[in-house]
């Protein structure tokens, strides 16, 4: 009876979260969102329907996504229904909540599983991104979360392959490798057998026997098998597409190699697309420069500042931001080489997700999204932690609201045209800017400054929490109910 009641509670929770998003997307704000993004997605969907994946990149100059999400856009284009563009992210929100419930219930108990799912579903930052904006960050986050859950349970090959798949949805999810790779190195190279043994049913037992006991082996060959499976997944995703368009001419016609080189070429293009201090992210870089982004959006005039701006002597901002991110990545990776388990894996990724938003330049306002998935699992066991997550979510929502609600456009300052706030212009057929109140308040200089400082402070607190977990794993503040192997 208790199990049935929990399942009913979960279904009610998921149904309410789905209903909220459907009402927002298709009843209250039909055909509205960030029109520029929705217009691009529809352009790509129709190009896929017309040319197939083999002619996509050559026919669409605006294409700046790797192939992963294009598989989702393709059927939408074939159906000829632009109204469906918000649906994949909405469904991914619900899938994330389901994964959070599964993980929270297994490691902490059913109450925590329900709280984690509810936190993610109803903190506004999640439904702002999918149901209002029309962006797809939930899809990549869903894949990353699945990779982390697989990693916790000891499915090494599947965890690395799924993490690579997330990168092929959006390259920003490469931060997951900063968790998956050091954990696999620890389990299978530095301390073989220290990780969990995956629970293998009868069918997988037969496969394991055919593979010579590979799935139960905890030695170095698991690293090789994980890399092989991840590589196969990447190749299968890349092969249908003409992504070799972005490869050097000498490699473009080489099977497989040309596809991989094209993917790297696309990533290089993306990395230099917005060479600015901050592309609307309310992080500490929004307070740097004259005029800073905070001053510009708060009623001043100016443009996005290039991140070639010297900030430490002659050292440009882009270098400072990259070095800081690498240092945090090294701290997390080093900690995971020392301490494995559910809490280190989840907290390590949460640290990297926040660091990716706070520290580097060229960050967009939506890049904080993955933080809230693992953050919900970490916050669910206690009211204080849930309140802290809600505060960070409020700051993230203010940033999203500021960009989505208004029609303030800012020059890039790099000769690359204009980007900025609001969804007006650049939309496809049937897409309009969404009209939300209080946009000016969310762009007030005091508000921008408070959010930027608040997120910087959250970064410091989270790093301190990480140090406590790695150095004092039995600390009461961090104690969670985990599988026996991870205690």
Short mmCIF file of C-alpha atoms in Angstrom, two decimals:
data_model
loop_
_atom_site.label_atom_id
_atom_site.label_comp_id
_atom_site.label_asym_id
_atom_site.label_seq_id
_atom_site.Cartn_x
_atom_site.Cartn_y
_atom_site.Cartn_z
CA UNK A 1 0.00 0.00 0.00
CA UNK A 2 2.79 2.42 0.85
CA UNK A 3 4.47 1.72 -2.49
CA UNK A 4 1.20 2.31 -4.35
CA UNK A 5 0.68 5.61 -2.50
CA UNK A 6 4.20 6.73 -3.45
CA UNK A 7 3.59 5.91 -7.10
CA UNK A 8 0.35 7.85 -7.05
CA UNK A 9 2.10 10.81 -5.45
CA UNK A 10 4.78 10.67 -8.13
CA UNK A 11 2.23 10.53 -10.94
CA UNK A 12 0.35 13.47 -9.46
CA UNK A 13 3.57 15.45 -9.13
CA UNK A 14 4.70 14.71 -12.67
CA UNK A 15 1.22 15.39 -14.03
CA UNK A 16 1.07 18.76 -12.27
CA UNK A 17 4.52 19.72 -13.57
CA UNK A 18 3.59 18.70 -17.11
CA UNK A 19 0.23 20.48 -16.93
CA UNK A 20 1.89 23.70 -15.74
CA UNK A 21 4.25 23.66 -18.72
CA UNK A 22 1.59 22.78 -21.27
CA UNK A 23 -0.69 25.57 -20.06
CA UNK A 24 2.14 28.11 -20.17
CA UNK A 25 3.41 27.03 -23.58
CA UNK A 26 0.18 26.36 -25.45
CA UNK A 27 -2.62 28.19 -23.62
CA UNK A 28 -1.28 31.35 -21.98
CA UNK A 29 1.60 32.07 -24.37
CA UNK A 30 0.92 30.15 -27.61
CA UNK A 31 3.39 30.89 -30.39
CA UNK A 32 5.46 33.07 -28.05
CA UNK A 33 8.89 32.73 -26.54
CA UNK A 34 12.40 33.77 -27.48
CA UNK A 35 11.54 34.25 -31.12
CA UNK A 36 15.13 34.28 -32.36
CA UNK A 37 15.89 30.84 -30.92
CA UNK A 38 12.55 29.36 -31.97
CA UNK A 39 13.03 30.73 -35.45
CA UNK A 40 16.44 29.09 -35.76
CA UNK A 41 15.11 25.76 -34.52
CA UNK A 42 12.29 25.88 -37.06
CA UNK A 43 14.71 26.79 -39.85
CA UNK A 44 16.85 23.78 -38.92
CA UNK A 45 13.83 21.48 -38.64
CA UNK A 46 12.56 22.41 -42.09
CA UNK A 47 16.06 22.07 -43.58
CA UNK A 48 16.30 18.57 -42.12
CA UNK A 49 12.90 17.70 -43.53
CA UNK A 50 13.90 19.00 -46.97
CA UNK A 51 17.50 17.80 -47.23
CA UNK A 52 17.88 15.07 -44.62
CA UNK A 53 20.88 14.96 -42.27
CA UNK A 54 23.30 14.31 -45.14
CA UNK A 55 22.75 17.79 -46.56
CA UNK A 56 21.97 19.74 -43.42
CA UNK A 57 25.17 21.59 -42.52
CA UNK A 58 25.96 22.50 -46.12
CA UNK A 59 22.49 24.04 -46.58
CA UNK A 60 22.11 25.94 -43.28
CA UNK A 61 24.76 28.53 -42.55
CA UNK A 62 23.22 29.33 -39.15
CA UNK A 63 23.59 25.78 -37.84
CA UNK A 64 25.66 25.85 -34.65
CA UNK A 65 24.45 22.72 -32.84
CA UNK A 66 26.12 19.31 -33.05
CA UNK A 67 23.93 16.50 -34.42
CA UNK A 68 22.45 15.20 -31.14
CA UNK A 69 19.48 17.56 -30.88
CA UNK A 70 18.99 17.65 -34.63
CA UNK A 71 17.58 14.12 -34.41
CA UNK A 72 14.80 15.65 -32.28
CA UNK A 73 14.16 18.54 -34.67
CA UNK A 74 14.03 16.33 -37.75
CA UNK A 75 10.61 14.70 -37.06
CA UNK A 76 9.17 18.07 -36.04
CA UNK A 77 10.17 19.40 -39.45
CA UNK A 78 8.69 16.35 -41.19
CA UNK A 79 5.42 16.92 -39.35
CA UNK A 80 5.45 20.59 -40.35
CA UNK A 81 4.34 21.68 -36.87
CA UNK A 82 6.39 24.57 -35.44
CA UNK A 83 4.09 24.61 -32.41
CA UNK A 84 5.80 21.39 -31.27
CA UNK A 85 9.21 23.02 -30.83
CA UNK A 86 8.72 23.53 -27.08
CA UNK A 87 7.48 19.99 -26.48
CA UNK A 88 10.83 18.10 -26.36
CA UNK A 89 12.20 20.30 -23.59
CA UNK A 90 8.92 20.11 -21.67
CA UNK A 91 8.98 16.31 -21.81
CA UNK A 92 12.66 16.35 -20.85
CA UNK A 93 11.76 18.37 -17.73
CA UNK A 94 9.38 15.59 -16.71
CA UNK A 95 12.00 12.94 -17.50
CA UNK A 96 14.56 14.76 -15.33
CA UNK A 97 12.08 14.82 -12.45
CA UNK A 98 11.51 11.07 -12.90
CA UNK A 99 15.25 10.40 -12.76
CA UNK A 100 15.55 12.57 -9.67
CA UNK A 101 12.80 10.61 -8.00
CA UNK A 102 14.48 7.31 -8.88
CA UNK A 103 17.89 8.40 -7.62
CA UNK A 104 16.58 10.18 -4.54
CA UNK A 105 14.43 7.21 -3.56
CA UNK A 106 17.26 4.71 -3.99
CA UNK A 107 19.87 6.71 -2.09
CA UNK A 108 17.85 8.72 0.44
CA UNK A 109 14.33 7.29 0.60
CA UNK A 110 11.00 7.97 -1.18
CA UNK A 111 10.26 11.26 0.56
CA UNK A 112 13.52 12.76 -0.64
CA UNK A 113 12.89 11.41 -4.14
CA UNK A 114 9.55 13.20 -4.29
CA UNK A 115 11.02 16.42 -2.88
CA UNK A 116 13.87 16.39 -5.40
CA UNK A 117 11.47 15.88 -8.30
CA UNK A 118 9.16 18.61 -6.98
CA UNK A 119 11.98 21.09 -6.47
CA UNK A 120 13.13 20.72 -10.05
CA UNK A 121 9.65 20.78 -11.58
CA UNK A 122 8.36 23.83 -9.75
CA UNK A 123 11.37 26.09 -9.30
CA UNK A 124 10.61 28.68 -12.00
CA UNK A 125 14.05 28.48 -13.58
CA UNK A 126 13.14 25.12 -15.17
CA UNK A 127 9.81 26.03 -16.74
CA UNK A 128 11.06 29.48 -17.76
CA UNK A 129 13.64 27.77 -19.96
CA UNK A 130 11.37 25.20 -21.58
CA UNK A 131 7.75 26.36 -21.51
CA UNK A 132 8.31 30.12 -21.82
CA UNK A 133 11.63 30.55 -23.63
CA UNK A 134 11.48 27.50 -25.86
CA UNK A 135 15.10 26.49 -25.29
CA UNK A 136 16.35 22.92 -25.07
CA UNK A 137 18.74 22.91 -22.11
CA UNK A 138 16.54 20.31 -20.40
CA UNK A 139 17.30 17.75 -23.12
CA UNK A 140 21.08 17.84 -22.59
CA UNK A 141 20.62 18.02 -18.82
CA UNK A 142 18.43 14.91 -18.94
CA UNK A 143 21.19 12.99 -20.73
CA UNK A 144 23.87 14.24 -18.32
CA UNK A 145 21.79 13.30 -15.29
CA UNK A 146 21.30 9.81 -16.71
CA UNK A 147 25.08 9.52 -17.14
CA UNK A 148 25.68 10.50 -13.51
CA UNK A 149 23.10 8.04 -12.19
CA UNK A 150 24.66 5.26 -14.28
CA UNK A 151 28.07 6.23 -12.90
CA UNK A 152 26.86 6.03 -9.31
CA UNK A 153 25.51 2.53 -9.92
CA UNK A 154 28.72 1.26 -11.52
CA UNK A 155 27.75 1.12 -15.20
CA UNK A 156 31.06 2.47 -16.46
CA UNK A 157 30.62 1.96 -20.21
CA UNK A 158 27.08 3.29 -20.26
CA UNK A 159 28.01 6.30 -18.11
CA UNK A 160 30.83 7.46 -20.40
CA UNK A 161 28.83 6.76 -23.58
CA UNK A 162 25.88 8.74 -22.23
CA UNK A 163 28.12 11.64 -21.20
CA UNK A 164 29.53 11.75 -24.74
CA UNK A 165 25.98 11.72 -26.13
CA UNK A 166 25.21 14.78 -23.97
CA UNK A 167 28.13 16.63 -25.56
CA UNK A 168 26.64 15.85 -28.96
CA UNK A 169 23.43 17.54 -27.83
CA UNK A 170 25.28 20.67 -26.68
CA UNK A 171 29.05 21.01 -26.20
CA UNK A 172 28.62 22.80 -22.86
CA UNK A 173 27.84 19.43 -21.29
CA UNK A 174 31.47 18.42 -21.66
CA UNK A 175 31.71 19.44 -18.00
CA UNK A 176 30.26 16.00 -17.23
CA UNK A 177 33.55 14.46 -18.34
CA UNK A 178 35.20 16.29 -15.43
CA UNK A 179 33.28 13.92 -13.16
CA UNK A 180 32.92 10.73 -15.19
CA UNK A 181 36.56 10.38 -16.30
CA UNK A 182 38.30 10.78 -12.91
CA UNK A 183 35.80 8.43 -11.24
CA UNK A 184 36.44 5.76 -13.88
CA UNK A 185 40.20 6.26 -13.56
CA UNK A 186 39.96 5.81 -9.80
CA UNK A 187 37.73 2.74 -9.97
CA UNK A 188 39.52 0.88 -12.74
CA UNK A 189 43.13 2.08 -12.66
CA UNK A 190 44.17 3.66 -9.36
CA UNK A 191 42.01 1.55 -7.04
CA UNK A 192 40.51 -1.35 -9.01
CA UNK A 193 37.51 -2.82 -7.26
CA UNK A 194 36.83 0.25 -5.11
CA UNK A 195 33.67 1.12 -7.00
CA UNK A 196 30.25 -0.54 -7.02
CA UNK A 197 29.45 -3.76 -8.81
CA UNK A 198 26.50 -3.14 -11.17
CA UNK A 199 23.41 -5.22 -10.52
CA UNK A 200 23.26 -7.63 -13.45
CA UNK A 201 20.09 -9.54 -14.26
CA UNK A 202 19.82 -12.88 -16.06
CA UNK A 203 20.05 -11.46 -19.59
CA UNK A 204 23.06 -9.29 -18.84
CA UNK A 205 24.64 -12.21 -17.01
CA UNK A 206 24.60 -14.14 -20.27
CA UNK A 207 26.12 -11.16 -22.08
CA UNK A 208 28.72 -10.82 -19.34
CA UNK A 209 29.64 -14.48 -19.75
CA UNK A 210 29.97 -14.01 -23.50
CA UNK A 211 32.27 -11.05 -22.88
CA UNK A 212 34.50 -13.03 -20.55
CA UNK A 213 33.18 -11.45 -17.35
CA UNK A 214 33.81 -7.89 -18.55
CA UNK A 215 30.84 -6.33 -16.74
CA UNK A 216 32.04 -7.73 -13.41
CA UNK A 217 35.68 -6.94 -14.00
CA UNK A 218 36.89 -3.83 -12.17
CA UNK A 219 40.33 -3.63 -13.77
CA UNK A 220 41.89 -1.38 -16.42
CA UNK A 221 40.19 -3.07 -19.36
CA UNK A 222 36.94 -1.40 -18.25
CA UNK A 223 38.53 1.93 -19.17
CA UNK A 224 39.21 0.62 -22.66
CA UNK A 225 35.73 -0.86 -23.08
CA UNK A 226 34.17 2.39 -21.85
CA UNK A 227 36.19 4.43 -24.34
CA UNK A 228 35.30 2.04 -27.18
CA UNK A 229 31.56 2.22 -26.48
CA UNK A 230 31.65 6.02 -26.13
CA UNK A 231 33.49 6.26 -29.44
CA UNK A 232 30.96 4.01 -31.17
CA UNK A 233 28.06 6.11 -29.87
CA UNK A 234 29.71 9.29 -31.13
CA UNK A 235 30.36 7.80 -34.57
CA UNK A 236 26.79 6.50 -34.91
CA UNK A 237 25.42 9.95 -34.10
CA UNK A 238 27.82 11.76 -36.43
CA UNK A 239 27.76 9.49 -39.49
CA UNK A 240 24.32 10.43 -40.90
CA UNK A 241 25.28 14.13 -41.00
CA UNK A 242 27.50 16.10 -43.36
CA UNK A 243 29.33 17.64 -40.41
CA UNK A 244 32.59 17.03 -42.30
CA UNK A 245 31.67 20.36 -43.94
CA UNK A 246 33.53 21.96 -41.01
CA UNK A 247 36.59 19.71 -41.30
CA UNK A 248 39.87 20.79 -42.95
CA UNK A 249 39.79 20.06 -46.68
CA UNK A 250 42.49 17.40 -46.30
CA UNK A 251 40.30 15.40 -43.90
CA UNK A 252 36.78 16.16 -45.06
CA UNK A 253 36.52 13.14 -47.37
CA UNK A 254 38.07 10.61 -45.00
CA UNK A 255 35.35 8.35 -43.55
CA UNK A 256 34.74 8.77 -39.82
CA UNK A 257 37.86 10.91 -39.37
CA UNK A 258 36.25 13.63 -41.45
CA UNK A 259 33.15 13.53 -39.26
CA UNK A 260 35.18 13.81 -36.06
CA UNK A 261 37.31 16.60 -37.52
CA UNK A 262 34.13 18.37 -38.59
CA UNK A 263 32.72 18.12 -35.08
CA UNK A 264 35.90 19.68 -33.69
CA UNK A 265 35.69 22.38 -36.33
CA UNK A 266 32.11 23.14 -35.32
CA UNK A 267 33.12 23.33 -31.66
CA UNK A 268 35.94 25.73 -32.56
CA UNK A 269 33.48 27.90 -34.44
CA UNK A 270 31.11 27.92 -31.48
CA UNK A 271 33.90 28.87 -29.09
CA UNK A 272 34.63 32.07 -30.97
CA UNK A 273 31.06 33.00 -31.85
CA UNK A 274 30.58 35.31 -28.86
CA UNK A 275 33.98 36.69 -27.85
CA UNK A 276 32.51 38.89 -25.12
CA UNK A 277 32.83 39.24 -21.35
CA UNK A 278 29.33 37.90 -20.85
CA UNK A 279 26.57 37.14 -23.34
CA UNK A 280 23.81 38.29 -20.94
CA UNK A 281 24.83 36.05 -18.02
CA UNK A 282 24.53 37.80 -14.66
CA UNK A 283 27.86 36.51 -13.42
CA UNK A 284 30.78 38.56 -12.00
CA UNK A 285 31.89 39.47 -15.53
CA UNK A 286 28.68 41.52 -15.80
CA UNK A 287 30.30 43.97 -13.34
CA UNK A 288 33.58 44.35 -15.27
CA UNK A 289 34.45 47.00 -17.83
CA UNK A 290 33.27 50.48 -18.64
CA UNK A 291 30.42 50.40 -19.17
CA UNK A 292 29.75 47.01 -17.64
CA UNK A 293 26.83 44.88 -18.74
CA UNK A 294 25.09 45.78 -15.46
CA UNK A 295 25.31 49.48 -16.32
CA UNK A 296 24.17 48.98 -19.91
CA UNK A 297 21.11 46.91 -19.16
CA UNK A 298 20.31 49.09 -16.15
CA UNK A 299 19.47 52.03 -18.37
CA UNK A 300 22.81 53.10 -19.77
CA UNK A 301 24.15 52.76 -23.28
CA UNK A 302 26.91 50.64 -24.69
CA UNK A 303 27.64 47.22 -26.09
CA UNK A 304 28.88 43.84 -25.02
CA UNK A 305 32.58 44.26 -24.25
CA UNK A 306 35.08 41.91 -25.91
CA UNK A 307 36.75 39.46 -23.56
CA UNK A 308 40.14 40.48 -24.94
CA UNK A 309 39.86 43.29 -22.36
CA UNK A 310 42.95 43.22 -20.07
CA UNK A 311 41.91 42.67 -16.45
CA UNK A 312 45.12 41.51 -14.69
CA UNK A 313 47.91 43.63 -16.05
CA UNK A 314 48.04 42.65 -19.71
CA UNK A 315 46.21 39.35 -19.19
CA UNK A 316 42.85 39.37 -21.01
CA UNK A 317 39.60 38.38 -19.35
CA UNK A 318 39.16 35.31 -21.54
CA UNK A 319 42.43 33.86 -20.20
CA UNK A 320 41.60 34.66 -16.58
CA UNK A 321 38.18 33.05 -16.87
CA UNK A 322 39.53 29.95 -18.59
CA UNK A 323 42.30 29.49 -16.00
CA UNK A 324 39.83 29.82 -13.12
CA UNK A 325 37.52 27.23 -14.68
CA UNK A 326 40.41 24.83 -15.27
CA UNK A 327 41.56 25.25 -11.66
CA UNK A 328 38.10 24.42 -10.32
CA UNK A 329 37.92 21.47 -12.71
CA UNK A 330 41.27 20.23 -11.39
CA UNK A 331 40.07 20.60 -7.79
CA UNK A 332 36.95 18.56 -8.54
CA UNK A 333 38.82 15.91 -10.53
CA UNK A 334 41.49 15.64 -7.84
CA UNK A 335 38.84 15.23 -5.17
CA UNK A 336 37.13 12.47 -7.14
CA UNK A 337 40.42 10.61 -7.44
CA UNK A 338 40.50 10.63 -3.64
CA UNK A 339 36.83 10.14 -2.77
CA UNK A 340 34.20 8.20 -4.71
CA UNK A 341 30.53 7.77 -3.89
CA UNK A 342 27.08 9.18 -4.50
CA UNK A 343 27.63 12.50 -2.72
CA UNK A 344 31.03 13.24 -4.32
CA UNK A 345 29.71 12.48 -7.82
CA UNK A 346 26.60 14.65 -7.44
CA UNK A 347 28.33 17.49 -5.62
CA UNK A 348 31.31 17.41 -7.97
CA UNK A 349 29.09 17.93 -10.99
CA UNK A 350 27.09 20.63 -9.19
CA UNK A 351 30.32 22.53 -8.47
CA UNK A 352 31.37 22.29 -12.13
CA UNK A 353 27.92 23.36 -13.36
CA UNK A 354 27.99 26.51 -11.22
CA UNK A 355 31.64 27.19 -12.06
CA UNK A 356 30.87 26.97 -15.78
CA UNK A 357 28.35 29.80 -15.35
CA UNK A 358 30.28 31.98 -12.89
CA UNK A 359 33.92 31.85 -13.99
CA UNK A 360 34.52 31.88 -17.77
CA UNK A 361 33.65 34.63 -20.22
CA UNK A 362 31.24 34.18 -23.19
CA UNK A 363 28.55 32.65 -21.00
CA UNK A 364 24.85 32.87 -21.85
CA UNK A 365 22.10 33.36 -19.30
CA UNK A 366 20.82 29.76 -19.62
CA UNK A 367 24.08 27.96 -18.88
CA UNK A 368 23.19 27.61 -15.19
CA UNK A 369 20.37 25.17 -16.00
CA UNK A 370 22.19 21.83 -15.30
CA UNK A 371 23.05 23.03 -11.80
CA UNK A 372 19.43 22.68 -10.73
CA UNK A 373 19.11 18.99 -11.60
CA UNK A 374 21.86 17.65 -9.34
CA UNK A 375 21.27 20.58 -7.02
CA UNK A 376 17.72 19.33 -6.40
CA UNK A 377 19.02 15.90 -5.35
CA UNK A 378 21.54 17.44 -2.97
CA UNK A 379 19.05 19.92 -1.53
CA UNK A 380 16.07 17.62 -1.05
CA UNK A 381 17.14 15.96 2.26
CA UNK A 382 17.09 19.20 4.26
CA UNK A 383 15.02 22.39 4.48
CA UNK A 384 18.09 24.62 4.74
CA UNK A 385 19.65 23.21 1.60
CA UNK A 386 16.33 23.39 -0.25
CA UNK A 387 16.04 27.06 0.74
CA UNK A 388 19.57 27.73 -0.51
CA UNK A 389 18.73 26.10 -3.83
CA UNK A 390 15.61 28.25 -4.06
CA UNK A 391 17.71 31.39 -3.57
CA UNK A 392 20.07 30.40 -6.41
CA UNK A 393 17.05 29.51 -8.53
CA UNK A 394 15.58 32.95 -7.88
CA UNK A 395 18.77 34.58 -9.11
CA UNK A 396 18.80 32.37 -12.20
CA UNK A 397 15.16 33.14 -12.89
CA UNK A 398 15.78 36.89 -12.62
CA UNK A 399 18.49 36.54 -15.26
CA UNK A 400 16.21 34.56 -17.59
CA UNK A 401 13.32 36.95 -16.98
CA UNK A 402 15.44 40.00 -17.77
CA UNK A 403 16.47 38.60 -21.14
CA UNK A 404 13.10 37.16 -22.07
CA UNK A 405 10.78 39.95 -20.92
CA UNK A 406 12.15 42.99 -22.71
CA UNK A 407 13.12 44.36 -26.08
CA UNK A 408 16.49 45.83 -25.11
CA UNK A 409 19.10 45.10 -27.75
CA UNK A 410 22.80 45.49 -27.21
CA UNK A 411 25.53 45.72 -29.81
CA UNK A 412 28.11 42.95 -29.57
CA UNK A 413 30.97 45.41 -29.77
CA UNK A 414 32.88 42.88 -31.88
CA UNK A 415 31.56 43.72 -35.29
CA UNK A 416 29.25 40.73 -35.17
CA UNK A 417 25.90 42.50 -35.23
CA UNK A 418 23.53 42.74 -32.32
CA UNK A 419 22.40 40.43 -29.61
CA UNK A 420 20.59 41.19 -26.44
CA UNK A 421 17.39 41.01 -24.50
CA UNK A 422 13.93 40.01 -25.68
CA UNK A 423 12.64 37.72 -28.36
CA UNK A 424 11.57 40.32 -30.89
CA UNK A 425 12.94 39.92 -34.36
CA UNK A 426 14.54 36.95 -36.00
CA UNK A 427 11.62 34.63 -35.40
CA UNK A 428 10.12 32.21 -37.83
CA UNK A 429 6.49 31.95 -38.95
CA UNK A 430 4.08 32.19 -36.04
CA UNK A 431 6.69 33.11 -33.42
CA UNK A 432 6.39 36.30 -31.42
CA UNK A 433 8.20 37.85 -28.48
CA UNK A 434 6.73 36.93 -25.13
CA UNK A 435 5.27 39.80 -23.13
CA UNK A 436 6.15 39.55 -19.43
CA UNK A 437 5.96 42.26 -16.74
CA UNK A 438 8.80 43.61 -14.58
CA UNK A 439 11.47 43.32 -17.25
CA UNK A 440 12.91 46.72 -16.29
CA UNK A 441 13.15 45.66 -12.65
CA UNK A 442 15.05 42.50 -13.58
CA UNK A 443 17.50 44.65 -15.57
CA UNK A 444 18.03 47.26 -12.86
CA UNK A 445 21.73 47.77 -12.18
CA UNK A 446 21.33 47.09 -8.47
CA UNK A 447 19.53 43.81 -9.21
CA UNK A 448 22.15 42.72 -11.76
CA UNK A 449 24.92 43.53 -9.29
CA UNK A 450 23.20 41.65 -6.46
CA UNK A 451 22.69 38.54 -8.62
CA UNK A 452 26.29 38.59 -9.88
CA UNK A 453 27.69 38.92 -6.36
CA UNK A 454 25.24 36.34 -5.02
CA UNK A 455 26.23 33.74 -7.58
CA UNK A 456 29.91 34.44 -6.94
CA UNK A 457 29.30 33.90 -3.22
CA UNK A 458 27.43 30.68 -3.97
CA UNK A 459 30.47 29.49 -5.92
CA UNK A 460 32.74 30.08 -2.94
CA UNK A 461 30.34 28.33 -0.55
CA UNK A 462 30.01 25.35 -2.86
CA UNK A 463 33.79 25.02 -3.21
CA UNK A 464 34.12 25.10 0.56
CA UNK A 465 31.45 22.41 0.82
CA UNK A 466 33.37 20.32 -1.70
CA UNK A 467 36.54 20.63 0.38
CA UNK A 468 34.68 19.50 3.49
CA UNK A 469 33.23 16.49 1.66
CA UNK A 470 36.58 15.39 0.27
CA UNK A 471 38.60 15.98 3.43
CA UNK A 472 35.97 15.07 6.04
CA UNK A 473 33.53 12.69 4.35
CA UNK A 474 31.77 11.79 7.58
CA UNK A 475 30.80 15.41 8.29
CA UNK A 476 27.25 15.63 9.59
CA UNK A 477 26.48 18.44 7.18
CA UNK A 478 27.14 16.20 4.24
CA UNK A 479 26.00 12.83 5.53
CA UNK A 480 23.44 11.20 3.25
CA UNK A 481 21.98 7.74 3.01
CA UNK A 482 24.04 6.09 0.30
CA UNK A 483 24.66 2.59 -0.99
CA UNK A 484 26.99 0.63 1.27
CA UNK A 485 29.88 0.76 -1.19
CA UNK A 486 30.00 4.56 -1.11
CA UNK A 487 30.02 5.10 2.63
#
